[in-house]
PDB file of N, CA and C in Angstrom:
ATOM      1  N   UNK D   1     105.248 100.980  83.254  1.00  0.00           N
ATOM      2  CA  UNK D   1     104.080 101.733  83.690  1.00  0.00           C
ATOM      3  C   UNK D   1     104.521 103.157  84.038  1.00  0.00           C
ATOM      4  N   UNK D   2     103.933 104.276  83.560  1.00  0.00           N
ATOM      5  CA  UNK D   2     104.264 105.593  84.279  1.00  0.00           C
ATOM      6  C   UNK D   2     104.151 105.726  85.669  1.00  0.00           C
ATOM      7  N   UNK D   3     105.136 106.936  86.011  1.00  0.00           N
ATOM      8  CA  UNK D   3     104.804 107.138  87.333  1.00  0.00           C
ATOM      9  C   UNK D   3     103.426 107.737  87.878  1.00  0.00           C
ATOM     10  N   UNK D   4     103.512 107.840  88.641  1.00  0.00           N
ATOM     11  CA  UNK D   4     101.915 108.755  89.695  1.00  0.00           C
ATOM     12  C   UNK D   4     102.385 109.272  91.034  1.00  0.00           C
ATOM     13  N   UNK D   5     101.351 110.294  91.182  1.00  0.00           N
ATOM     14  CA  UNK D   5     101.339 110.800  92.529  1.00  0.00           C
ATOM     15  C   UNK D   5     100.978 110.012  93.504  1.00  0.00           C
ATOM     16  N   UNK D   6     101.318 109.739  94.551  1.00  0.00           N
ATOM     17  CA  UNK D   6     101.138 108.348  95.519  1.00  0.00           C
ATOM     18  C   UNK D   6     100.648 109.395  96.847  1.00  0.00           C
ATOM     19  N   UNK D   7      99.048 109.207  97.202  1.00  0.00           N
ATOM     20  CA  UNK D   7      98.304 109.317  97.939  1.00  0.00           C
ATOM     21  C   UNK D   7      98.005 109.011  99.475  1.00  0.00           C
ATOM     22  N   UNK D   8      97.499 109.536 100.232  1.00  0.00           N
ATOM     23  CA  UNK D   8      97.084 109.191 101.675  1.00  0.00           C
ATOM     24  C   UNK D   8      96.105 109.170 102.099  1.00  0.00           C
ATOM     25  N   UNK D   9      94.961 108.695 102.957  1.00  0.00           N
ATOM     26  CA  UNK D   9      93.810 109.048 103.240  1.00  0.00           C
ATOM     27  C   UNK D   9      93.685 109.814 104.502  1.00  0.00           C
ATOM     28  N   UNK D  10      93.903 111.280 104.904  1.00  0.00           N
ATOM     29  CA  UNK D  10      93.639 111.321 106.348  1.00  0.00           C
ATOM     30  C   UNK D  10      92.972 110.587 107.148  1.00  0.00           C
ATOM     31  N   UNK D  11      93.515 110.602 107.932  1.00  0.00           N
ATOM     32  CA  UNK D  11      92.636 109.775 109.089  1.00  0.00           C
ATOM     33  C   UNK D  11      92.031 110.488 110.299  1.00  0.00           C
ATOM     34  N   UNK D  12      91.757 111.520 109.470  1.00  0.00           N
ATOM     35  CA  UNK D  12      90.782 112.496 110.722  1.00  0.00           C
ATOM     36  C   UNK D  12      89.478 113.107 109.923  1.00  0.00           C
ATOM     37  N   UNK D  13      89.942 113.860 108.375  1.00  0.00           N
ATOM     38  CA  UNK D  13      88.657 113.599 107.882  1.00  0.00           C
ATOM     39  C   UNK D  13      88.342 112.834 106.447  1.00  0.00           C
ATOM     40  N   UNK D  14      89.219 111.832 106.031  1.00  0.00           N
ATOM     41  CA  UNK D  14      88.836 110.687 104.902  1.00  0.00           C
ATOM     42  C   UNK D  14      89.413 111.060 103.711  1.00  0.00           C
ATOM     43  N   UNK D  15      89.576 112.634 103.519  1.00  0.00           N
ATOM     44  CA  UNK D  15      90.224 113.093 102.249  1.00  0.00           C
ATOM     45  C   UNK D  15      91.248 112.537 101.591  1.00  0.00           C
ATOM     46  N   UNK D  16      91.675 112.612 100.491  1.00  0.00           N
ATOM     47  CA  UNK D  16      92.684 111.894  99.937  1.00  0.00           C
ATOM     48  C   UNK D  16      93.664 112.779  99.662  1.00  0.00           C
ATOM     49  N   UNK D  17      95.169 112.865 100.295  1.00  0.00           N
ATOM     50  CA  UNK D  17      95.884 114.037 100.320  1.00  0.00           C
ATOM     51  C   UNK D  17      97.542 113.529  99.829  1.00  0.00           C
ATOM     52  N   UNK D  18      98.084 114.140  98.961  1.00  0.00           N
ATOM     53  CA  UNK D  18      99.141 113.492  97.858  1.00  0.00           C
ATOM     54  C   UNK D  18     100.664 113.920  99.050  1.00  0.00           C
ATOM     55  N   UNK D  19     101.146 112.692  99.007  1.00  0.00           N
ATOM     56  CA  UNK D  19     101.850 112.473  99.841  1.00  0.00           C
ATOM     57  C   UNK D  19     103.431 113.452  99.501  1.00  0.00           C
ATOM     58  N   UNK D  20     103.275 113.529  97.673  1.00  0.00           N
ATOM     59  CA  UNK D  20     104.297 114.524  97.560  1.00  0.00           C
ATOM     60  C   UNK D  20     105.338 114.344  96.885  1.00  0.00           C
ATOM     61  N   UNK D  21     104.937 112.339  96.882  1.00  0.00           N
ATOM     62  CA  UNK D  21     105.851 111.152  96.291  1.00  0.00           C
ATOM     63  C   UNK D  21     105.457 110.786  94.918  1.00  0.00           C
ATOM     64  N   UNK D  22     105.970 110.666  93.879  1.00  0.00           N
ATOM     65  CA  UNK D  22     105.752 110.549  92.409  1.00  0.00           C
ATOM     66  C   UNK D  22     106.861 109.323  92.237  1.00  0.00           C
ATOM     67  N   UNK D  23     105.989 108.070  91.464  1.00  0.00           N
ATOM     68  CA  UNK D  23     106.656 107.101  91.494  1.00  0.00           C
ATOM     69  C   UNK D  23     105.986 106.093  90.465  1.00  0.00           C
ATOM     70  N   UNK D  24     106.385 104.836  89.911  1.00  0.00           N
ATOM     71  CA  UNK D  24     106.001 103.777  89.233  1.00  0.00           C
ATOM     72  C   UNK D  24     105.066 102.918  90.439  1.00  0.00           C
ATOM     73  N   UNK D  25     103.995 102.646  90.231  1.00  0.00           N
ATOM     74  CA  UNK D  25     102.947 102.103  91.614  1.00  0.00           C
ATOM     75  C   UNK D  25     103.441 100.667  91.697  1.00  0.00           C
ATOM     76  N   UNK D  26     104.030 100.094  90.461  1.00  0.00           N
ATOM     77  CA  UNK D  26     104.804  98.462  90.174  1.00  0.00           C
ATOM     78  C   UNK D  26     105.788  98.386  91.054  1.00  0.00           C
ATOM     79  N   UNK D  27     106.308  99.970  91.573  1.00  0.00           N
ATOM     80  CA  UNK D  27     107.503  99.697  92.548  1.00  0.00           C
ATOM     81  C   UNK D  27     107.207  99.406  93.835  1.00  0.00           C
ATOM     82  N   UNK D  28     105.915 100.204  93.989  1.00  0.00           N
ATOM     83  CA  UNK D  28     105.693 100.057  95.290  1.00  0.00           C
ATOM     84  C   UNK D  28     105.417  98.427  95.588  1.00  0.00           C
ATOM     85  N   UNK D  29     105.411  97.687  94.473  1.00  0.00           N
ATOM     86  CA  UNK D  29     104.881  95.804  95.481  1.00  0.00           C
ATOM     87  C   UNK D  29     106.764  95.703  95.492  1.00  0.00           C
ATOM     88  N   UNK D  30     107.424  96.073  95.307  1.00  0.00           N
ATOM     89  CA  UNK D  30     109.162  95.719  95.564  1.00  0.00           C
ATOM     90  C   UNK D  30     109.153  95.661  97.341  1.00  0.00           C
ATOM     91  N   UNK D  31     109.865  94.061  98.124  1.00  0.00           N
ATOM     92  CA  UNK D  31     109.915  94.881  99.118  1.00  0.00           C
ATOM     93  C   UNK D  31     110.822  95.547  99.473  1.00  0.00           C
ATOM     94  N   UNK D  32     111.759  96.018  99.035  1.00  0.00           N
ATOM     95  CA  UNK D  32     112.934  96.653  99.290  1.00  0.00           C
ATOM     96  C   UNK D  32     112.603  98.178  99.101  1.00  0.00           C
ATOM     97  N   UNK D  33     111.388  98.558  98.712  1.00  0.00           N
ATOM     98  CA  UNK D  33     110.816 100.127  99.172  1.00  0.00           C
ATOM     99  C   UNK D  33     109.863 100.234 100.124  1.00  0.00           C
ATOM    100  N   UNK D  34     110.899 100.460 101.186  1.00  0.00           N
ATOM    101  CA  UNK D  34     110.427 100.924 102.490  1.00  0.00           C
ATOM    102  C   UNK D  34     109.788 102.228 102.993  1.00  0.00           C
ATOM    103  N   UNK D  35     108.218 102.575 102.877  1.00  0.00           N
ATOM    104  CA  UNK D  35     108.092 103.971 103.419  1.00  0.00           C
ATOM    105  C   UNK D  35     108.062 103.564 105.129  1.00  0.00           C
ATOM    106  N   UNK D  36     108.352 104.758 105.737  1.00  0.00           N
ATOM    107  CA  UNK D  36     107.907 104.256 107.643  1.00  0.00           C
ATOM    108  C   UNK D  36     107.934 105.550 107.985  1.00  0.00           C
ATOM    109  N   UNK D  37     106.443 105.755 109.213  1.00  0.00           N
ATOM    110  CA  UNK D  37     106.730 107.217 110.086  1.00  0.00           C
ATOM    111  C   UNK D  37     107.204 108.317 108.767  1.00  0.00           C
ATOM    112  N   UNK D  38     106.568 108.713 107.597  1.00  0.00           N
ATOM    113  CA  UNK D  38     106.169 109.452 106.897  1.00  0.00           C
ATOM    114  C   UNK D  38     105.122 110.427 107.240  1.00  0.00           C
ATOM    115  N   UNK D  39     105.310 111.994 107.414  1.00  0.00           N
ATOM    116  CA  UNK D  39     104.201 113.237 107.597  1.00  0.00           C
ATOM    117  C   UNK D  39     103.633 113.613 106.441  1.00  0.00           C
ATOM    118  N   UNK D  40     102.587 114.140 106.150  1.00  0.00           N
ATOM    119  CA  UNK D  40     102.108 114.948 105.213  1.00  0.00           C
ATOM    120  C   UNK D  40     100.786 115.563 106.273  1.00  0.00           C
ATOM    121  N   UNK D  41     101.179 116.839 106.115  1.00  0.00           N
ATOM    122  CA  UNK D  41      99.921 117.519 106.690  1.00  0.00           C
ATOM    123  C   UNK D  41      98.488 117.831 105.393  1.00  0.00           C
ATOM    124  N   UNK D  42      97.286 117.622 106.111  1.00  0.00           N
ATOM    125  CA  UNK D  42      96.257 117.738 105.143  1.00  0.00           C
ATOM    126  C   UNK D  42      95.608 118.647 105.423  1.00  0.00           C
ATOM    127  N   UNK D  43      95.756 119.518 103.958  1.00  0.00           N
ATOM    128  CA  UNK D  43      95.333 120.829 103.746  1.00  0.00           C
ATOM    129  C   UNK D  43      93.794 121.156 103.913  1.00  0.00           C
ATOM    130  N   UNK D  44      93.088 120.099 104.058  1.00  0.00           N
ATOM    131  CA  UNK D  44      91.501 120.319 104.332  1.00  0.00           C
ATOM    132  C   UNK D  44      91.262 120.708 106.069  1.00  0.00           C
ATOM    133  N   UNK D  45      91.834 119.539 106.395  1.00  0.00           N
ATOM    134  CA  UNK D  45      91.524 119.766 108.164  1.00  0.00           C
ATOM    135  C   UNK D  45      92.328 120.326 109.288  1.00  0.00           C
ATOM    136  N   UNK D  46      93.580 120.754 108.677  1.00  0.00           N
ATOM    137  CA  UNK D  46      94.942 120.245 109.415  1.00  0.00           C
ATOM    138  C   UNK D  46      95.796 119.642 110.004  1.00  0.00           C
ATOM    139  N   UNK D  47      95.091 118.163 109.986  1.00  0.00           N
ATOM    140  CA  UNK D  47      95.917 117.216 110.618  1.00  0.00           C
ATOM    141  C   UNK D  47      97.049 117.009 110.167  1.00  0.00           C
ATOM    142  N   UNK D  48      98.092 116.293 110.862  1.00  0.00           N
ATOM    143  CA  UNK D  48      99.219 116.085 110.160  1.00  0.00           C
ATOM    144  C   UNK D  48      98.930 114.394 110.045  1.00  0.00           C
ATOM    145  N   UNK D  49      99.144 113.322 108.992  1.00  0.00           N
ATOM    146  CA  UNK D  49      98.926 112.135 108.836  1.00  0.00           C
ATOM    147  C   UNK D  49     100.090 111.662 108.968  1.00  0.00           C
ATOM    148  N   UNK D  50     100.391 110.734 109.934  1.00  0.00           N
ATOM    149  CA  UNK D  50     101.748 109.786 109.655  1.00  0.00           C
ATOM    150  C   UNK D  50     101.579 108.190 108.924  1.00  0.00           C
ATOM    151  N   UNK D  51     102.216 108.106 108.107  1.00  0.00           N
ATOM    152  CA  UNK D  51     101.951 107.054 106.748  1.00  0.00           C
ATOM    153  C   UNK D  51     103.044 106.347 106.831  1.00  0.00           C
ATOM    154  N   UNK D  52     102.819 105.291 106.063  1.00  0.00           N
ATOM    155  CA  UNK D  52     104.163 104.102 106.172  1.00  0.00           C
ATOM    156  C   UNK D  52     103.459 103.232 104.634  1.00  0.00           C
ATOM    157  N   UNK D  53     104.317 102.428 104.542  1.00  0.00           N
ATOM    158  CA  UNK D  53     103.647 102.183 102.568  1.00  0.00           C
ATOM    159  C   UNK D  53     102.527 101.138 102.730  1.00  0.00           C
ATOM    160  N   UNK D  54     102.049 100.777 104.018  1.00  0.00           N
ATOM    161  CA  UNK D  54     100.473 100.326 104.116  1.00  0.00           C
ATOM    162  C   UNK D  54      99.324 100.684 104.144  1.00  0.00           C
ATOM    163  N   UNK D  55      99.534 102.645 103.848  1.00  0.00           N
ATOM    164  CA  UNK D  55      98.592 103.283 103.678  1.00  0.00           C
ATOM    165  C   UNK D  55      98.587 104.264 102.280  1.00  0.00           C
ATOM    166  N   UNK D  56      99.536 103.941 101.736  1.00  0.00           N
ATOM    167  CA  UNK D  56      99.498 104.799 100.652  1.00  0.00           C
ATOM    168  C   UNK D  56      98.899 104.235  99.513  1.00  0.00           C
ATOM    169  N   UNK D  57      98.277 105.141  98.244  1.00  0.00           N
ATOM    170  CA  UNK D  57      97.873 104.388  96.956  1.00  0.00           C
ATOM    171  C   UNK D  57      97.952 105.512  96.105  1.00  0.00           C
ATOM    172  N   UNK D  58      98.680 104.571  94.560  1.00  0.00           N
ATOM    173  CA  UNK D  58      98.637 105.612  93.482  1.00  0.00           C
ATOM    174  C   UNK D  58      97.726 106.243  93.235  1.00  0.00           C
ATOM    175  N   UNK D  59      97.663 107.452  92.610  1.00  0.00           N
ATOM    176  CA  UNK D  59      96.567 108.178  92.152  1.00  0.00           C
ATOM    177  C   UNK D  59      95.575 107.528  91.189  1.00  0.00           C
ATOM    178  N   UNK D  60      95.721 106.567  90.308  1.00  0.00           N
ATOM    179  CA  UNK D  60      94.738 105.859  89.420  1.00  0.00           C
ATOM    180  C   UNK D  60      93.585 104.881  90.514  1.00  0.00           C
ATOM    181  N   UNK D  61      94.390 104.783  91.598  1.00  0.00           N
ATOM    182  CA  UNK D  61      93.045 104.154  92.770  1.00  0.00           C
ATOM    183  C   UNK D  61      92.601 104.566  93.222  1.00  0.00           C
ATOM    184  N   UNK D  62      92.950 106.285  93.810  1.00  0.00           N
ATOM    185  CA  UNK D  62      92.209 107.445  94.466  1.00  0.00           C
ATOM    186  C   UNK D  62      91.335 107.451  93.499  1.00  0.00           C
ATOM    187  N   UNK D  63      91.613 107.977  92.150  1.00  0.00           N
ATOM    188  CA  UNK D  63      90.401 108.425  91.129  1.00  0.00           C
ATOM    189  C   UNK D  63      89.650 106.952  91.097  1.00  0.00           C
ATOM    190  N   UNK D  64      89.722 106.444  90.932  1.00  0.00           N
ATOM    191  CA  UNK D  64      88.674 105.227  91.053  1.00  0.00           C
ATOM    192  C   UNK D  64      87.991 104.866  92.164  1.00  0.00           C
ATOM    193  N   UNK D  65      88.368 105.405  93.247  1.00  0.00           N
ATOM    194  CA  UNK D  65      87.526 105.580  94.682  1.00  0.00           C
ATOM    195  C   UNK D  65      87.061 106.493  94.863  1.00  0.00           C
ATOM    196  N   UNK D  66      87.537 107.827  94.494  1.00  0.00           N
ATOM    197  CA  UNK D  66      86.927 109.211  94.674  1.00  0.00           C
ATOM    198  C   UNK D  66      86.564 110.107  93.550  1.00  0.00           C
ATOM    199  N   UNK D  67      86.794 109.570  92.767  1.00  0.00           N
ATOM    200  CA  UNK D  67      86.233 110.271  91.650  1.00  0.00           C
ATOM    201  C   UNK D  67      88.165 111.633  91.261  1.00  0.00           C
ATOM    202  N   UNK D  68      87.279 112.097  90.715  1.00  0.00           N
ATOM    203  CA  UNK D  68      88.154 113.657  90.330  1.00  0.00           C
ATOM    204  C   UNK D  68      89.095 114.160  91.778  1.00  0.00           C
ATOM    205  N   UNK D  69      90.159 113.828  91.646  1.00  0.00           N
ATOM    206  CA  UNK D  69      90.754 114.943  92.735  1.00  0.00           C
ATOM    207  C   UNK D  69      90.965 116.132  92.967  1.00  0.00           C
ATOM    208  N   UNK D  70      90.461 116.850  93.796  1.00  0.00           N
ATOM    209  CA  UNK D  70      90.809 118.241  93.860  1.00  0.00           C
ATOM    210  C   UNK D  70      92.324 118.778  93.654  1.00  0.00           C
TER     211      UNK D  70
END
């Protein structure tokens, strides 16, 4: 499977904001890839989001939840 941009949802205002991480999404069910206490600040609101790999999703599920990403 190709890789993708692997996504976040702020959790202050819902946006979907690219974590920065480019990867095979097949890897992410491995458990031996551990994300934890991960930042990405989101450029819409300014929050900073802290993520761990129970909140992240490839970009082919953002676009299928949100349509077109900015």
């Amino acid at each position: 499977m190709p890789e993708e941009r692997i996504y976040v949802a702020c959790d202050k205002c819902g946006r979907p904001v690219s974590t920065g991480v480019v990867m095979d999404p097949e890897a992410l069910l491995a458990p031996d890839h551990r994300f934890g206490e991960n930042r990405t600040h989101c450029p819409a609101c300014g929050h900073w989001i802290v993520w761990g790999k129970t909140k992240i999703w490839p970009e082919s599920t953002v676009q299928q939840r949100f349509g077109k990403i900015p």
